[in-house]
Amino acid sequence: MTTLATRPAPARSRSGTRTGRRVAVTVGAALVLLLTVLASFALGSRQLGVDQVWHALVAPDGSDASTIVRELRVPRTALGLAVGLALAVAGVLFQALTRNPLAEPRILGISAGASFGVVLAISVFGVGTLAGYVWFGIAGALLAGLLVFAIATRAREGASPVTLALVGAALDASLASGVYALLSIDARTFEEYRFWVVGGLAGRDLSVTVQVLPFVLAGLVLAALVARGLDALALGDDVARGLGNRVGLVRLGGGLAAVLLTGAAVAAAGPVAFVGLAVPHLARALVGADHRWALAVSALLGPALLLGADVVGRLVAPPGEIPAGIVTALIGAPLLAVLVRRARVVTA
C-alpha cells in the first residue's frame, strides 16, 4: 500500500491567504462601523428612517428630523468616531509598549492626568463649559505622560515596560488622590465633574471634536510611523536592536502617540471604560499580531463599539439615556472575558 506525502503549502501561498483574510476582516470592520454610524443618526428617543436621515444630511429643510440629525446626532457621532478611534489605537500602543495584555490608557497615569486637569479647570480657574475643559484635560494628560517617561528613563534599566508600568501606576494613584481631595472640599466642582467623569457623548457640540481632532490626527500619524517597530519590540529589546530598530525612538514615538490619543479622547468624552482594553484583543484575535493590521482594525472597531454603546444607551430608557461610558463597561467586560477564555497564540 502506498501513501502520497503531502508537501506543505509554499510560504508565498500562506502569506497570500493570510493577507486576503486580513483584508476581508478590515472590510468587514469598515462595514460594521458604517452601520453603527447610520444607527447613530437614525436611532434614539425619536426613530428616523434612512430616507429622513439622508434628506437631513444632504438637503436640510428645517424640519424636526433635520434639526435632530444635524444639531444633536451629527456632533455626538463625530465625537464618537474620534474618541473611539483614539482610545482603541492608544490601547494597542500601550499593550505593545509595555508588553502587557492588560494595559490600557490608565496604565501610565494619562487618564488621571486628564481628570486632574479638568478638576483644576473647574475648581481653580472657574471653567464651566466642556469646550473649556478640553484644553485642561489635554494639558494634564500630556504633562502626566511626559512625567512618567522622564522618571522612567532615569531608572537603571531605562524606560523598560516594567518601569513604565510601575511609574504610571504610582502617578495614577497620586493624581487620583489629588482629584478626590479637590472634590471633597468643593461641592460645585463635584457637581460639574461628575457629569464629565461618567464618560459619554451627550451634550458635546462639534466644537469639542474640532478642538481634539488635531491631537488625534497627530497621534495616528505617529502610530503609523512606529507600527513596524512595535512588531520588533514584541520580540524583546535586544532582538529589536539586532534587527536594526532604534528601540528608544520607537518607544518614545509610540508613547507620545498614545499620550496624544488618550489625552484628546479623555478630555473630550471623559474616561470611557474598556474600549482601549477590549478592542485591541478583538483586533488581534481577528488579524493576528502584526501591529499594522491590528492598528487599522482597532481604528475601525473602536468607534463602532463606542457608537454602538451610545445607541444602546439611548434606547434602553427613553426619553432618558444611559451614558456611553457605562454601556461600554457593561458590554466590554463580558466581551473581554470571552476573548481571554478563547485566547490562542497568534503569529503575525
PDB file of N, CA and C in Angstrom, residues 97-172:
ATOM      1  N   LEU A  97       3.829  48.661  23.933  1.00  0.00           N
ATOM      2  CA  LEU A  97       4.973  49.302  24.591  1.00  0.00           C
ATOM      3  C   LEU A  97       5.306  48.659  25.928  1.00  0.00           C
ATOM      4  N   THR A  98       4.276  48.250  26.662  1.00  0.00           N
ATOM      5  CA  THR A  98       4.507  47.652  27.980  1.00  0.00           C
ATOM      6  C   THR A  98       4.570  46.130  27.936  1.00  0.00           C
ATOM      7  N   ARG A  99       4.291  45.546  26.757  1.00  0.00           N
ATOM      8  CA  ARG A  99       4.201  44.092  26.608  1.00  0.00           C
ATOM      9  C   ARG A  99       3.308  43.495  27.697  1.00  0.00           C
ATOM     10  N   ASN A 100       2.203  44.184  27.918  1.00  0.00           N
ATOM     11  CA  ASN A 100       1.236  43.793  28.952  1.00  0.00           C
ATOM     12  C   ASN A 100      -0.141  43.725  28.303  1.00  0.00           C
ATOM     13  N   PRO A 101      -0.747  42.547  28.194  1.00  0.00           N
ATOM     14  CA  PRO A 101      -2.049  42.438  27.517  1.00  0.00           C
ATOM     15  C   PRO A 101      -3.184  43.118  28.265  1.00  0.00           C
ATOM     16  N   LEU A 102      -2.963  43.499  29.533  1.00  0.00           N
ATOM     17  CA  LEU A 102      -3.995  44.189  30.300  1.00  0.00           C
ATOM     18  C   LEU A 102      -3.773  45.692  30.341  1.00  0.00           C
ATOM     19  N   ALA A 103      -2.807  46.170  29.577  1.00  0.00           N
ATOM     20  CA  ALA A 103      -2.533  47.610  29.568  1.00  0.00           C
ATOM     21  C   ALA A 103      -3.661  48.363  28.883  1.00  0.00           C
ATOM     22  N   GLU A 104      -3.939  49.552  29.368  1.00  0.00           N
ATOM     23  CA  GLU A 104      -4.960  50.430  28.810  1.00  0.00           C
ATOM     24  C   GLU A 104      -4.543  51.865  29.081  1.00  0.00           C
ATOM     25  N   PRO A 105      -5.307  52.858  28.623  1.00  0.00           N
ATOM     26  CA  PRO A 105      -4.895  54.247  28.814  1.00  0.00           C
ATOM     27  C   PRO A 105      -4.649  54.673  30.260  1.00  0.00           C
ATOM     28  N   ARG A 106      -5.186  53.939  31.234  1.00  0.00           N
ATOM     29  CA  ARG A 106      -4.935  54.307  32.624  1.00  0.00           C
ATOM     30  C   ARG A 106      -3.542  53.919  33.105  1.00  0.00           C
ATOM     31  N   ILE A 107      -2.883  52.996  32.409  1.00  0.00           N
ATOM     32  CA  ILE A 107      -1.701  52.374  32.985  1.00  0.00           C
ATOM     33  C   ILE A 107      -0.534  53.347  33.160  1.00  0.00           C
ATOM     34  N   LEU A 108      -0.446  54.368  32.362  1.00  0.00           N
ATOM     35  CA  LEU A 108       0.625  55.350  32.505  1.00  0.00           C
ATOM     36  C   LEU A 108       0.169  56.626  33.194  1.00  0.00           C
ATOM     37  N   GLY A 109      -0.994  56.578  33.824  1.00  0.00           N
ATOM     38  CA  GLY A 109      -1.486  57.759  34.530  1.00  0.00           C
ATOM     39  C   GLY A 109      -2.051  58.825  33.626  1.00  0.00           C
ATOM     40  N   ILE A 110      -2.251  58.513  32.353  1.00  0.00           N
ATOM     41  CA  ILE A 110      -2.710  59.519  31.384  1.00  0.00           C
ATOM     42  C   ILE A 110      -4.134  59.961  31.698  1.00  0.00           C
ATOM     43  N   SER A 111      -5.017  58.998  31.946  1.00  0.00           N
ATOM     44  CA  SER A 111      -6.405  59.341  32.263  1.00  0.00           C
ATOM     45  C   SER A 111      -6.487  60.158  33.541  1.00  0.00           C
ATOM     46  N   ALA A 112      -5.694  59.766  34.536  1.00  0.00           N
ATOM     47  CA  ALA A 112      -5.694  60.521  35.791  1.00  0.00           C
ATOM     48  C   ALA A 112      -5.179  61.941  35.579  1.00  0.00           C
ATOM     49  N   GLY A 113      -4.194  62.097  34.682  1.00  0.00           N
ATOM     50  CA  GLY A 113      -3.703  63.441  34.384  1.00  0.00           C
ATOM     51  C   GLY A 113      -4.773  64.303  33.745  1.00  0.00           C
ATOM     52  N   ALA A 114      -5.538  63.714  32.819  1.00  0.00           N
ATOM     53  CA  ALA A 114      -6.634  64.455  32.207  1.00  0.00           C
ATOM     54  C   ALA A 114      -7.696  64.814  33.241  1.00  0.00           C
ATOM     55  N   SER A 115      -8.018  63.885  34.125  1.00  0.00           N
ATOM     56  CA  SER A 115      -9.009  64.152  35.171  1.00  0.00           C
ATOM     57  C   SER A 115      -8.541  65.272  36.094  1.00  0.00           C
ATOM     58  N   PHE A 116      -7.270  65.244  36.457  1.00  0.00           N
ATOM     59  CA  PHE A 116      -6.735  66.297  37.333  1.00  0.00           C
ATOM     60  C   PHE A 116      -6.795  67.654  36.644  1.00  0.00           C
ATOM     61  N   GLY A 117      -6.499  67.680  35.341  1.00  0.00           N
ATOM     62  CA  GLY A 117      -6.595  68.936  34.611  1.00  0.00           C
ATOM     63  C   GLY A 117      -8.007  69.478  34.572  1.00  0.00           C
ATOM     64  N   VAL A 118      -8.992  68.597  34.386  1.00  0.00           N
ATOM     65  CA  VAL A 118     -10.390  69.030  34.360  1.00  0.00           C
ATOM     66  C   VAL A 118     -10.819  69.571  35.729  1.00  0.00           C
ATOM     67  N   VAL A 119     -10.436  68.883  36.794  1.00  0.00           N
ATOM     68  CA  VAL A 119     -10.804  69.345  38.142  1.00  0.00           C
ATOM     69  C   VAL A 119     -10.173  70.700  38.444  1.00  0.00           C
ATOM     70  N   LEU A 120      -8.919  70.879  38.047  1.00  0.00           N
ATOM     71  CA  LEU A 120      -8.285  72.185  38.231  1.00  0.00           C
ATOM     72  C   LEU A 120      -9.007  73.271  37.444  1.00  0.00           C
ATOM     73  N   ALA A 121      -9.416  72.941  36.219  1.00  0.00           N
ATOM     74  CA  ALA A 121     -10.134  73.918  35.398  1.00  0.00           C
ATOM     75  C   ALA A 121     -11.409  74.388  36.096  1.00  0.00           C
ATOM     76  N   ILE A 122     -12.121  73.454  36.714  1.00  0.00           N
ATOM     77  CA  ILE A 122     -13.385  73.801  37.360  1.00  0.00           C
ATOM     78  C   ILE A 122     -13.159  74.532  38.677  1.00  0.00           C
ATOM     79  N   SER A 123     -12.302  73.973  39.530  1.00  0.00           N
ATOM     80  CA  SER A 123     -12.185  74.475  40.908  1.00  0.00           C
ATOM     81  C   SER A 123     -11.310  75.712  41.029  1.00  0.00           C
ATOM     82  N   VAL A 124     -10.229  75.775  40.253  1.00  0.00           N
ATOM     83  CA  VAL A 124      -9.278  76.875  40.397  1.00  0.00           C
ATOM     84  C   VAL A 124      -9.532  77.985  39.388  1.00  0.00           C
ATOM     85  N   PHE A 125      -9.799  77.608  38.123  1.00  0.00           N
ATOM     86  CA  PHE A 125      -9.943  78.610  37.074  1.00  0.00           C
ATOM     87  C   PHE A 125     -11.392  78.938  36.746  1.00  0.00           C
ATOM     88  N   GLY A 126     -12.336  78.256  37.369  1.00  0.00           N
ATOM     89  CA  GLY A 126     -13.745  78.580  37.186  1.00  0.00           C
ATOM     90  C   GLY A 126     -14.294  78.270  35.812  1.00  0.00           C
ATOM     91  N   VAL A 127     -13.685  77.358  35.071  1.00  0.00           N
ATOM     92  CA  VAL A 127     -14.180  76.983  33.749  1.00  0.00           C
ATOM     93  C   VAL A 127     -15.464  76.180  33.915  1.00  0.00           C
ATOM     94  N   GLY A 128     -16.500  76.531  33.151  1.00  0.00           N
ATOM     95  CA  GLY A 128     -17.788  75.874  33.323  1.00  0.00           C
ATOM     96  C   GLY A 128     -18.358  75.256  32.068  1.00  0.00           C
ATOM     97  N   THR A 129     -17.550  75.094  31.010  1.00  0.00           N
ATOM     98  CA  THR A 129     -18.051  74.510  29.757  1.00  0.00           C
ATOM     99  C   THR A 129     -17.147  73.357  29.319  1.00  0.00           C
ATOM    100  N   LEU A 130     -17.742  72.412  28.604  1.00  0.00           N
ATOM    101  CA  LEU A 130     -16.964  71.286  28.099  1.00  0.00           C
ATOM    102  C   LEU A 130     -15.863  71.736  27.149  1.00  0.00           C
ATOM    103  N   ALA A 131     -16.159  72.732  26.341  1.00  0.00           N
ATOM    104  CA  ALA A 131     -15.146  73.228  25.411  1.00  0.00           C
ATOM    105  C   ALA A 131     -13.937  73.781  26.157  1.00  0.00           C
ATOM    106  N   GLY A 132     -14.180  74.335  27.348  1.00  0.00           N
ATOM    107  CA  GLY A 132     -13.074  74.823  28.165  1.00  0.00           C
ATOM    108  C   GLY A 132     -12.322  73.699  28.863  1.00  0.00           C
ATOM    109  N   TYR A 133     -13.049  72.649  29.292  1.00  0.00           N
ATOM    110  CA  TYR A 133     -12.385  71.522  29.946  1.00  0.00           C
ATOM    111  C   TYR A 133     -11.362  70.859  29.045  1.00  0.00           C
ATOM    112  N   VAL A 134     -11.646  70.840  27.750  1.00  0.00           N
ATOM    113  CA  VAL A 134     -10.833  70.039  26.825  1.00  0.00           C
ATOM    114  C   VAL A 134      -9.361  70.412  26.906  1.00  0.00           C
ATOM    115  N   TRP A 135      -9.075  71.700  26.865  1.00  0.00           N
ATOM    116  CA  TRP A 135      -7.675  72.124  26.849  1.00  0.00           C
ATOM    117  C   TRP A 135      -6.961  71.728  28.134  1.00  0.00           C
ATOM    118  N   PHE A 136      -7.638  71.869  29.267  1.00  0.00           N
ATOM    119  CA  PHE A 136      -7.024  71.496  30.541  1.00  0.00           C
ATOM    120  C   PHE A 136      -6.839  69.982  30.620  1.00  0.00           C
ATOM    121  N   GLY A 137      -7.809  69.233  30.114  1.00  0.00           N
ATOM    122  CA  GLY A 137      -7.675  67.783  30.115  1.00  0.00           C
ATOM    123  C   GLY A 137      -6.512  67.316  29.268  1.00  0.00           C
ATOM    124  N   ILE A 138      -6.360  67.896  28.081  1.00  0.00           N
ATOM    125  CA  ILE A 138      -5.249  67.517  27.204  1.00  0.00           C
ATOM    126  C   ILE A 138      -3.916  67.908  27.835  1.00  0.00           C
ATOM    127  N   ALA A 139      -3.860  69.102  28.410  1.00  0.00           N
ATOM    128  CA  ALA A 139      -2.618  69.538  29.061  1.00  0.00           C
ATOM    129  C   ALA A 139      -2.254  68.616  30.218  1.00  0.00           C
ATOM    130  N   GLY A 140      -3.250  68.238  31.027  1.00  0.00           N
ATOM    131  CA  GLY A 140      -2.983  67.334  32.141  1.00  0.00           C
ATOM    132  C   GLY A 140      -2.489  65.976  31.673  1.00  0.00           C
ATOM    133  N   ALA A 141      -3.089  65.447  30.600  1.00  0.00           N
ATOM    134  CA  ALA A 141      -2.666  64.154  30.067  1.00  0.00           C
ATOM    135  C   ALA A 141      -1.240  64.222  29.520  1.00  0.00           C
ATOM    136  N   LEU A 142      -0.923  65.273  28.786  1.00  0.00           N
ATOM    137  CA  LEU A 142       0.420  65.416  28.226  1.00  0.00           C
ATOM    138  C   LEU A 142       1.470  65.540  29.317  1.00  0.00           C
ATOM    139  N   LEU A 143       1.186  66.357  30.338  1.00  0.00           N
ATOM    140  CA  LEU A 143       2.145  66.527  31.431  1.00  0.00           C
ATOM    141  C   LEU A 143       2.345  65.216  32.192  1.00  0.00           C
ATOM    142  N   ALA A 144       1.258  64.484  32.413  1.00  0.00           N
ATOM    143  CA  ALA A 144       1.374  63.203  33.108  1.00  0.00           C
ATOM    144  C   ALA A 144       2.224  62.228  32.300  1.00  0.00           C
ATOM    145  N   GLY A 145       1.980  62.154  30.976  1.00  0.00           N
ATOM    146  CA  GLY A 145       2.766  61.259  30.140  1.00  0.00           C
ATOM    147  C   GLY A 145       4.237  61.637  30.116  1.00  0.00           C
ATOM    148  N   LEU A 146       4.526  62.923  29.986  1.00  0.00           N
ATOM    149  CA  LEU A 146       5.922  63.371  29.984  1.00  0.00           C
ATOM    150  C   LEU A 146       6.600  63.072  31.316  1.00  0.00           C
ATOM    151  N   LEU A 147       5.862  63.253  32.412  1.00  0.00           N
ATOM    152  CA  LEU A 147       6.431  62.993  33.731  1.00  0.00           C
ATOM    153  C   LEU A 147       6.761  61.510  33.902  1.00  0.00           C
ATOM    154  N   VAL A 148       5.864  60.640  33.448  1.00  0.00           N
ATOM    155  CA  VAL A 148       6.112  59.192  33.544  1.00  0.00           C
ATOM    156  C   VAL A 148       7.364  58.813  32.772  1.00  0.00           C
ATOM    157  N   PHE A 149       7.492  59.287  31.528  1.00  0.00           N
ATOM    158  CA  PHE A 149       8.649  58.932  30.718  1.00  0.00           C
ATOM    159  C   PHE A 149       9.930  59.564  31.267  1.00  0.00           C
ATOM    160  N   ALA A 150       9.833  60.786  31.802  1.00  0.00           N
ATOM    161  CA  ALA A 150      11.023  61.436  32.361  1.00  0.00           C
ATOM    162  C   ALA A 150      11.545  60.664  33.569  1.00  0.00           C
ATOM    163  N   ILE A 151      10.641  60.206  34.434  1.00  0.00           N
ATOM    164  CA  ILE A 151      11.062  59.446  35.613  1.00  0.00           C
ATOM    165  C   ILE A 151      11.573  58.069  35.208  1.00  0.00           C
ATOM    166  N   ALA A 152      10.863  57.417  34.275  1.00  0.00           N
ATOM    167  CA  ALA A 152      11.236  56.054  33.878  1.00  0.00           C
ATOM    168  C   ALA A 152      12.600  56.015  33.206  1.00  0.00           C
ATOM    169  N   THR A 153      12.926  57.009  32.413  1.00  0.00           N
ATOM    170  CA  THR A 153      14.212  56.994  31.698  1.00  0.00           C
ATOM    171  C   THR A 153      15.395  57.174  32.639  1.00  0.00           C
ATOM    172  N   ARG A 154      15.157  57.674  33.860  1.00  0.00           N
ATOM    173  CA  ARG A 154      16.233  57.866  34.826  1.00  0.00           C
ATOM    174  C   ARG A 154      16.498  56.608  35.651  1.00  0.00           C
ATOM    175  N   ALA A 155      15.649  55.596  35.460  1.00  0.00           N
ATOM    176  CA  ALA A 155      15.873  54.342  36.171  1.00  0.00           C
ATOM    177  C   ALA A 155      17.086  53.620  35.597  1.00  0.00           C
ATOM    178  N   ARG A 156      17.631  52.665  36.368  1.00  0.00           N
ATOM    179  CA  ARG A 156      18.847  51.975  35.955  1.00  0.00           C
ATOM    180  C   ARG A 156      18.667  51.253  34.627  1.00  0.00           C
ATOM    181  N   GLU A 157      17.506  50.604  34.436  1.00  0.00           N
ATOM    182  CA  GLU A 157      17.269  49.857  33.209  1.00  0.00           C
ATOM    183  C   GLU A 157      16.582  50.689  32.140  1.00  0.00           C
ATOM    184  N   GLY A 158      16.414  51.981  32.377  1.00  0.00           N
ATOM    185  CA  GLY A 158      15.778  52.848  31.404  1.00  0.00           C
ATOM    186  C   GLY A 158      14.273  52.673  31.393  1.00  0.00           C
ATOM    187  N   ALA A 159      13.641  53.194  30.323  1.00  0.00           N
ATOM    188  CA  ALA A 159      12.169  53.171  30.232  1.00  0.00           C
ATOM    189  C   ALA A 159      11.693  51.800  29.762  1.00  0.00           C
ATOM    190  N   SER A 160      11.950  50.789  30.584  1.00  0.00           N
ATOM    191  CA  SER A 160      11.519  49.432  30.249  1.00  0.00           C
ATOM    192  C   SER A 160      10.017  49.294  30.491  1.00  0.00           C
ATOM    193  N   PRO A 161       9.381  48.269  29.947  1.00  0.00           N
ATOM    194  CA  PRO A 161       7.940  48.080  30.177  1.00  0.00           C
ATOM    195  C   PRO A 161       7.570  48.033  31.661  1.00  0.00           C
ATOM    196  N   VAL A 162       8.363  47.323  32.454  1.00  0.00           N
ATOM    197  CA  VAL A 162       8.047  47.214  33.886  1.00  0.00           C
ATOM    198  C   VAL A 162       8.175  48.570  34.562  1.00  0.00           C
ATOM    199  N   THR A 163       9.235  49.308  34.242  1.00  0.00           N
ATOM    200  CA  THR A 163       9.436  50.618  34.856  1.00  0.00           C
ATOM    201  C   THR A 163       8.312  51.577  34.484  1.00  0.00           C
ATOM    202  N   LEU A 164       7.932  51.599  33.224  1.00  0.00           N
ATOM    203  CA  LEU A 164       6.834  52.466  32.791  1.00  0.00           C
ATOM    204  C   LEU A 164       5.543  52.131  33.534  1.00  0.00           C
ATOM    205  N   ALA A 165       5.242  50.841  33.668  1.00  0.00           N
ATOM    206  CA  ALA A 165       4.012  50.438  34.349  1.00  0.00           C
ATOM    207  C   ALA A 165       4.023  50.834  35.812  1.00  0.00           C
ATOM    208  N   LEU A 166       5.158  50.645  36.479  1.00  0.00           N
ATOM    209  CA  LEU A 166       5.244  50.978  37.906  1.00  0.00           C
ATOM    210  C   LEU A 166       5.143  52.484  38.134  1.00  0.00           C
ATOM    211  N   VAL A 167       5.878  53.253  37.339  1.00  0.00           N
ATOM    212  CA  VAL A 167       5.818  54.711  37.487  1.00  0.00           C
ATOM    213  C   VAL A 167       4.426  55.228  37.149  1.00  0.00           C
ATOM    214  N   GLY A 168       3.827  54.667  36.094  1.00  0.00           N
ATOM    215  CA  GLY A 168       2.479  55.080  35.716  1.00  0.00           C
ATOM    216  C   GLY A 168       1.461  54.764  36.789  1.00  0.00           C
ATOM    217  N   ALA A 169       1.559  53.584  37.407  1.00  0.00           N
ATOM    218  CA  ALA A 169       0.625  53.222  38.480  1.00  0.00           C
ATOM    219  C   ALA A 169       0.777  54.153  39.674  1.00  0.00           C
ATOM    220  N   ALA A 170       2.025  54.495  40.017  1.00  0.00           N
ATOM    221  CA  ALA A 170       2.252  55.400  41.143  1.00  0.00           C
ATOM    222  C   ALA A 170       1.688  56.785  40.853  1.00  0.00           C
ATOM    223  N   LEU A 171       1.911  57.277  39.625  1.00  0.00           N
ATOM    224  CA  LEU A 171       1.388  58.592  39.267  1.00  0.00           C
ATOM    225  C   LEU A 171      -0.131  58.588  39.222  1.00  0.00           C
ATOM    226  N   ASP A 172      -0.715  57.502  38.714  1.00  0.00           N
ATOM    227  CA  ASP A 172      -2.177  57.387  38.666  1.00  0.00           C
ATOM    228  C   ASP A 172      -2.771  57.493  40.069  1.00  0.00           C
TER     229      ASP A 172
END
